[in-house]
XYZ file of C-alpha atoms in Angstrom:
445
model
C 3.996 -20.299 7.799
C 6.045 -23.001 9.525
C 2.859 -24.684 10.772
C 1.407 -24.645 7.261
C 4.585 -26.157 5.866
C 4.281 -24.302 2.580
C 7.691 -23.976 0.990
C 6.824 -20.899 -1.085
C 6.545 -18.812 2.084
C 10.158 -18.902 3.177
C 12.336 -15.837 2.904
C 11.693 -12.164 3.353
C 9.676 -10.771 6.235
C 7.394 -8.826 3.869
C 5.998 -12.056 2.523
C 5.758 -13.649 5.928
C 3.770 -10.651 7.111
C 1.570 -10.818 4.032
C 1.019 -14.492 4.738
C -0.007 -13.854 8.319
C -2.434 -11.171 7.184
C -3.848 -13.480 4.556
C -4.107 -16.309 7.077
C -5.956 -14.024 9.455
C -8.295 -13.033 6.703
C -9.304 -16.571 5.866
C -9.108 -18.113 9.347
C -10.625 -15.532 11.664
C -14.015 -13.998 10.980
C -13.479 -10.718 12.913
C -10.381 -9.914 10.916
C -11.588 -11.275 7.596
C -13.791 -8.333 6.671
C -11.359 -5.640 7.750
C -8.427 -7.092 5.836
C -10.346 -8.193 2.762
C -9.649 -5.062 0.752
C -6.124 -4.405 1.989
C -4.823 -7.921 1.405
C -6.226 -8.401 -2.068
C -5.569 -4.993 -3.609
C -1.901 -5.616 -4.277
C -0.427 -8.247 -6.556
C 2.488 -8.364 -4.104
C 0.447 -10.544 -1.765
C -1.432 -12.593 -4.343
C 0.650 -15.715 -3.817
C 0.274 -15.755 -0.004
C -3.438 -15.059 -0.421
C -3.744 -17.993 -2.822
C -1.945 -20.285 -0.407
C -4.033 -19.231 2.574
C -7.303 -19.337 0.675
C -6.608 -22.950 -0.238
C -5.269 -23.901 3.193
C -8.130 -22.447 5.212
C -10.963 -23.145 2.789
C -13.585 -25.555 4.102
C -13.883 -26.845 0.541
C -10.338 -28.170 0.686
C -10.086 -29.639 4.167
C -8.562 -32.801 2.757
C -5.970 -31.021 0.639
C -3.413 -30.152 3.311
C -0.906 -32.423 1.612
C -1.441 -30.638 -1.692
C -0.734 -27.276 -0.056
C 2.334 -28.613 1.705
C 3.701 -30.016 -1.547
C 3.362 -26.741 -3.415
C 6.601 -25.544 -4.965
C 7.053 -22.065 -6.415
C 7.355 -21.860 -10.207
C 10.685 -21.134 -11.838
C 10.612 -17.944 -13.904
C 13.379 -17.182 -16.393
C 13.450 -13.516 -17.381
C 15.318 -12.128 -20.384
C 16.225 -8.440 -20.461
C 16.964 -7.406 -24.044
C 18.971 -4.201 -23.886
C 20.482 -4.915 -20.480
C 23.453 -2.617 -21.046
C 21.392 0.526 -21.602
C 20.108 3.335 -19.427
C 17.002 1.410 -18.384
C 18.460 -2.066 -18.806
C 21.205 -1.691 -16.212
C 19.089 -0.470 -13.273
C 16.336 -2.895 -14.288
C 18.814 -5.777 -14.216
C 19.953 -4.636 -10.777
C 16.394 -4.535 -9.426
C 15.494 -7.899 -10.938
C 18.588 -9.489 -9.428
C 17.179 -8.629 -5.987
C 13.733 -10.128 -6.657
C 11.948 -11.715 -3.729
C 12.070 -15.427 -4.545
C 9.720 -16.566 -1.791
C 6.889 -16.970 -4.311
C 8.830 -17.903 -7.471
C 12.441 -18.774 -8.134
C 14.076 -16.560 -10.721
C 16.830 -16.637 -13.311
C 18.006 -13.640 -15.335
C 19.243 -13.776 -18.904
C 20.807 -10.384 -19.733
C 21.366 -9.566 -23.411
C 22.728 -6.650 -25.410
C 24.822 -6.008 -28.470
C 27.708 -5.472 -26.059
C 28.159 -4.960 -22.343
C 25.557 -7.389 -21.025
C 28.149 -9.840 -19.723
C 29.657 -7.082 -17.634
C 26.269 -6.153 -16.196
C 25.617 -9.828 -15.456
C 28.974 -10.223 -13.718
C 28.226 -7.187 -11.568
C 24.690 -8.305 -10.668
C 25.819 -11.863 -9.942
C 27.828 -10.555 -6.966
C 24.672 -9.388 -5.186
C 23.687 -11.492 -2.166
C 20.492 -12.948 -3.569
C 19.422 -16.341 -4.893
C 18.648 -15.062 -8.400
C 20.827 -16.725 -11.063
C 22.261 -14.160 -13.511
C 23.887 -14.862 -16.902
C 25.031 -12.482 -19.639
C 24.993 -12.707 -23.436
C 26.616 -10.324 -25.921
C 26.075 -9.980 -29.653
C 23.470 -11.249 -32.104
C 25.104 -14.665 -32.268
C 24.225 -15.234 -28.583
C 20.630 -13.971 -28.741
C 19.240 -17.473 -29.307
C 20.994 -18.758 -26.188
C 19.764 -15.756 -24.205
C 16.154 -16.635 -25.066
C 16.330 -20.358 -24.405
C 13.563 -21.526 -22.016
C 12.600 -17.919 -21.194
C 9.035 -17.296 -20.052
C 9.167 -13.511 -19.533
C 10.940 -11.094 -21.892
C 11.453 -7.404 -21.114
C 12.593 -5.160 -23.989
C 14.067 -1.817 -22.897
C 16.409 -1.793 -25.928
C 16.491 1.364 -28.025
C 17.662 4.968 -27.911
C 16.451 7.366 -25.188
C 14.705 10.680 -25.684
C 16.654 13.922 -25.564
C 15.389 17.464 -24.902
C 13.060 18.627 -27.648
C 12.407 15.093 -28.891
C 9.005 13.447 -28.809
C 8.503 9.711 -28.548
C 7.620 9.759 -32.239
C 11.103 11.102 -32.993
C 12.434 7.808 -31.644
C 10.260 5.800 -33.967
C 12.510 4.988 -36.915
C 15.405 3.703 -34.791
C 13.449 1.888 -32.125
C 10.889 0.410 -34.517
C 13.571 -1.629 -36.277
C 15.100 -2.755 -32.988
C 11.758 -3.938 -31.591
C 10.759 -5.716 -34.808
C 14.040 -7.634 -34.966
C 13.910 -8.599 -31.283
C 10.271 -9.626 -31.645
C 11.307 -11.911 -34.518
C 13.874 -13.543 -32.256
C 11.366 -13.982 -29.418
C 8.729 -15.415 -31.746
C 11.312 -17.882 -33.039
C 13.063 -18.955 -29.831
C 10.497 -18.417 -27.026
C 7.096 -18.004 -28.706
C 5.122 -18.793 -25.540
C 6.883 -16.242 -23.340
C 5.108 -13.158 -22.031
C 6.726 -10.117 -23.672
C 6.827 -6.697 -21.994
C 7.649 -3.874 -24.428
C 9.390 -0.926 -22.760
C 11.046 0.639 -25.825
C 9.286 3.832 -26.891
C 7.036 4.849 -28.493
C 5.085 2.048 -26.778
C 1.855 3.079 -28.517
C 3.533 1.986 -31.775
C 6.146 -0.584 -30.717
C 3.536 -2.923 -29.202
C 1.629 -3.115 -32.526
C 5.008 -3.667 -34.215
C 5.719 -6.668 -31.979
C 2.174 -7.993 -32.417
C 2.269 -7.685 -36.214
C 5.653 -9.422 -36.257
C 4.254 -12.338 -34.234
C 1.223 -12.516 -36.525
C 3.450 -12.883 -39.575
C 5.254 -15.731 -37.841
C 1.940 -17.381 -36.927
C 2.437 -17.345 -33.171
C 0.604 -14.234 -31.985
C -1.241 -14.548 -28.675
C -2.837 -11.296 -27.458
C -2.493 -12.468 -23.852
C 1.293 -12.381 -24.094
C 2.255 -9.102 -25.837
C 2.050 -6.202 -23.372
C 3.252 -2.634 -23.367
C 4.825 -1.709 -20.038
C 3.036 1.504 -19.075
C 3.049 0.882 -15.337
C 5.255 3.970 -14.932
C 2.175 6.115 -15.573
C 0.471 4.462 -12.595
C 3.619 4.795 -10.456
C 3.776 8.510 -11.231
C 0.073 9.024 -10.593
C 0.373 7.312 -7.200
C 3.343 9.469 -6.211
C 1.918 12.753 -7.458
C -1.428 12.153 -5.758
C 0.349 11.200 -2.535
C 2.429 14.392 -2.635
C -0.709 16.458 -3.203
C -2.979 14.767 -0.643
C -0.738 13.359 2.103
C -1.636 16.167 4.511
C -5.387 15.882 3.958
C -5.897 12.087 3.777
C -4.890 10.393 7.026
C -2.834 7.233 6.631
C -2.248 7.769 2.906
C 0.627 5.869 1.276
C 1.590 5.969 -2.434
C 1.160 2.206 -2.902
C -2.353 2.362 -1.448
C -3.546 4.861 -4.069
C -5.663 3.192 -6.750
C -7.148 4.716 -9.892
C -7.439 3.736 -13.540
C -4.628 5.141 -15.708
C -5.700 4.164 -19.179
C -5.258 4.924 -22.890
C -1.661 4.881 -24.036
C 1.852 5.734 -22.901
C 2.590 9.184 -24.290
C 1.304 12.700 -23.783
C -2.413 13.183 -24.332
C -2.977 9.431 -24.703
C -2.267 8.953 -20.973
C -5.586 9.338 -19.187
C -5.675 9.209 -15.374
C -9.282 8.799 -14.200
C -8.967 10.993 -11.137
C -12.708 10.885 -10.505
C -12.269 7.221 -9.492
C -9.179 7.689 -7.330
C -9.332 6.002 -3.951
C -7.004 4.849 -1.202
C -7.037 1.965 1.246
C -5.996 3.350 4.617
C -5.451 1.837 8.052
C -7.945 3.405 10.423
C -7.730 3.308 14.229
C -9.659 1.256 16.726
C -12.595 3.060 18.292
C -13.514 3.114 21.934
C -11.242 1.416 24.463
C -7.536 0.856 24.093
C -6.852 -1.712 21.415
C -4.662 -3.706 23.771
C -7.711 -4.518 25.869
C -9.640 -6.062 22.970
C -9.727 -9.732 22.129
C -11.175 -11.627 19.175
C -14.623 -11.932 20.786
C -14.748 -8.197 21.404
C -13.852 -7.460 17.801
C -16.475 -9.816 16.443
C -19.232 -8.093 18.379
C -18.238 -4.464 18.203
C -19.007 -2.126 15.325
C -16.498 0.547 16.285
C -13.525 -1.523 15.058
C -12.898 -0.139 11.601
C -9.637 -1.753 10.484
C -8.878 -0.977 6.834
C -11.212 1.158 4.796
C -11.321 2.391 1.222
C -11.858 6.104 0.844
C -12.456 8.191 -2.253
C -9.801 10.837 -2.920
C -11.430 14.145 -3.785
C -9.845 16.844 -5.932
C -10.737 20.498 -6.265
C -11.581 21.662 -9.771
C -8.400 23.733 -9.736
C -6.297 20.603 -9.090
C -7.627 18.264 -11.770
C -6.267 19.783 -14.988
C -2.729 20.528 -13.668
C -2.415 17.065 -12.097
C -3.644 15.352 -15.261
C -1.186 17.321 -17.389
C 1.684 16.581 -15.024
C 1.020 12.838 -15.222
C 0.783 13.076 -19.008
C 4.005 15.060 -19.378
C 6.065 13.581 -16.544
C 8.515 11.979 -18.960
C 9.308 15.337 -20.526
C 9.790 16.757 -17.015
C 12.611 14.258 -16.430
C 14.138 14.680 -19.904
C 14.331 18.436 -19.425
C 15.700 18.120 -15.872
C 18.491 15.806 -17.080
C 19.355 18.387 -19.756
C 20.438 15.938 -22.437
C 21.917 13.343 -20.087
C 19.072 10.869 -20.519
C 15.396 10.198 -19.938
C 13.361 8.590 -17.155
C 15.591 5.547 -16.769
C 15.480 4.933 -13.018
C 11.765 5.362 -12.444
C 11.086 3.320 -15.602
C 13.311 0.526 -14.308
C 11.386 0.550 -11.031
C 8.034 0.409 -12.835
C 9.263 -2.390 -15.117
C 10.373 -4.373 -12.085
C 6.867 -3.991 -10.628
C 5.470 -5.180 -13.968
C 7.756 -8.236 -13.886
C 6.723 -9.025 -10.311
C 3.052 -8.872 -11.287
C 3.629 -11.295 -14.193
C 5.552 -13.627 -11.887
C 2.743 -13.470 -9.349
C 0.348 -14.486 -12.109
C 2.472 -17.542 -12.744
C 2.610 -18.363 -9.024
C -1.122 -17.798 -8.710
C -1.821 -20.357 -11.419
C 0.817 -22.756 -10.104
C -1.140 -23.068 -6.885
C -4.293 -23.937 -8.810
C -6.169 -20.718 -8.160
C -7.720 -20.578 -11.646
C -11.427 -21.209 -12.111
C -12.511 -24.784 -12.667
C -14.251 -25.747 -15.879
C -17.674 -24.123 -16.055
C -16.884 -21.675 -13.241
C -16.396 -17.918 -13.519
C -12.974 -16.702 -12.401
C -13.000 -14.784 -9.120
C -10.766 -11.756 -9.736
C -10.439 -10.897 -6.046
C -6.799 -11.240 -5.088
C -5.746 -12.054 -8.652
C -2.489 -10.296 -9.667
C -3.008 -7.283 -11.903
C -1.087 -4.554 -13.698
C -1.937 -1.680 -16.019
C -0.630 -2.552 -19.468
C -1.090 -1.585 -23.121
C -2.486 -4.563 -25.020
C -4.661 -5.509 -27.951
C -7.934 -4.018 -26.748
C -10.646 -2.484 -28.925
C -12.973 -1.272 -26.159
C -12.663 2.292 -27.429
C -12.119 1.506 -31.109
C -8.335 1.951 -31.176
C -7.252 -1.743 -31.516
C -4.800 -1.252 -28.625
C -5.516 0.393 -25.290
C -3.990 0.505 -21.809
C -6.202 -0.817 -19.013
C -6.051 -2.938 -15.881
C -5.060 -6.490 -16.811
C -5.615 -9.438 -14.473
C -2.825 -11.979 -14.852
C -2.436 -15.735 -14.651
C 0.164 -18.221 -15.807
C -0.597 -17.549 -19.487
C -0.296 -13.762 -19.318
C -3.426 -11.606 -19.472
C -6.468 -13.441 -18.153
C -9.020 -10.615 -18.168
C -8.961 -6.928 -19.143
C -11.051 -4.628 -16.993
C -13.727 -2.904 -19.046
C -14.468 0.739 -18.321
C -17.446 2.735 -19.538
C -17.048 6.295 -20.781
C -20.281 7.151 -18.989
C -18.453 6.514 -15.688
C -15.919 9.283 -16.429
C -16.236 12.921 -15.457
C -17.010 15.494 -18.167
C -13.351 16.589 -18.081
C -12.157 12.995 -18.526
C -14.569 12.399 -21.388
C -13.107 15.396 -23.197
C -9.584 14.127 -22.561
C -10.578 10.725 -23.928
C -11.793 12.394 -27.124
C -8.349 14.005 -27.443
C -6.557 10.716 -26.833
C -8.395 8.404 -29.233
C -7.349 9.975 -32.585
C -3.729 10.095 -31.437
C -3.832 6.461 -30.339
C -5.311 5.358 -33.656
C -2.542 7.211 -35.500
C 0.158 5.649 -33.323
C -1.217 2.126 -33.822
C -1.507 2.575 -37.595
C 2.073 3.835 -37.736
C 3.359 0.682 -36.060
C 1.305 -1.623 -38.250
C 2.402 0.181 -41.421
C 6.050 -0.105 -40.417
C 5.853 -3.893 -40.229
C 3.893 -4.060 -43.483
C 6.680 -2.152 -45.227
C 9.783 -3.576 -43.573
C 9.098 -7.157 -42.435
C 11.217 -9.689 -44.288
C-alpha cells in the first residue's frame, strides 16, 4: 500500500490485508485464480479491489499518477430516529466506521435526545465527525448536504403485534420524513428501516413521486437483517459438517420482502467460499513457480451447502419468523434492535463502498457493459416488478448513484418447496405494497 501511494488505503489492518490480497490477485497469476472468488464476494473489499485492478491493469500502465491522486469520497450520513432502540446502537456502530475507503460524517436527528447520543458518540476514538439535531425545527439542518439517509424512526413491535399493527403510527412518521428528505436532500440514497418495510418503502416512493423527485435507484428498504440471520443460522447448523465455514462466507439469495412469509431464503442455492489447504508437500516449501505449475494447490473454493429435507422447512420458517423470536424473548422490552443496527451498518457500508467504487472510476465506459465482479452489493427491497409485485427484495449492485443493477432470478431455478413459498409470498407482498400506496393517496398534503 505504501509503494502504491494510494491514500484511501491507510488505516485499519483489515483493509490493508484486503489490499494485499487484491494486489496479489491482480499482480500474480498463481494467486489470481485462487483468490478471485474470495476477494470479490464481499463489498467490504470492493474499494481495495478497485484500486488494485486499476493499478495493476496493463490497460492503465500510464495511470499511476491517477491512482496515486485518488482521494476517498466524503459520505455524510443522516440517522433519523437516532434516539430510539435501533437508532442509538446504529449511531454507535456508524461512529466507528472504517474510514480508509471513505471519510464519514454523522448527522443524528430525533424529536429529542439526538444531541445527547451525538455527544456520547463524539467521544469515541475515531475520525468520524458526529453532530446532533433535536426537534422538527432542526431537521432541515440535519439533512443539509447528506448523501445517505437511514430511517429507523418509529415504534417497535411488542409481543403479539405484527408489523402491520405498527402501520398507522410508522406510516405517518415515514411519510413526513420522506417529505423532508425529498425537499432538503433529494439526491441522497435513502434506507428505510422503519417497519413494516414492505409498506413503508412504497410510502416513501409515493411521497417522492408527488414531489417530482423520485429515483428508484435511491429508495431502498433495509432488509439485510434477513441475510444476516440466514448466514448465522446456516453457520450454526452446518459448522460441524462444512470445513472452514464462516458466517460471512455463506451466500444465498434472500428475496421477497421483510416480514413473515414474504421472506424467502433460497436454500437450494446456498454456498460458501472456504479456505482449503495446500496439497502435497508442506506449504512452506512452495514458491510462486511451484504454485503456478501444480494442480494440487486449491486455495479458496466455493462449495454448495446441502440440506436434508428435514432441515429445509424448519430453517426457512426460523429465518422468516426470527423477528418474532426476539420480540418474544425480550418479553415486551423491545424488538430486534441490536441485530437490526448491525445489519443497517452493513447496509450503510455497502452504499459507501458503492460511492468509493465509482469515485475511483470503476464504472463502465460509454458503450461498455458493466462488469459486476467485485462491485459492492446488498440485498434490499426496491421498486422491482420481476414477480409482479411492484416492489421486491433482491441482490442490488451499487455504485455512486445507489442501485446500479438488480439481480434477476428465475422461478424455474428454485426448488419445488421454494416455488410454493413464493406463491405464498406474492399475494401478501401485493397487499402490503397497495396498503402503503393507498396511505399516501389518502393522507399526503
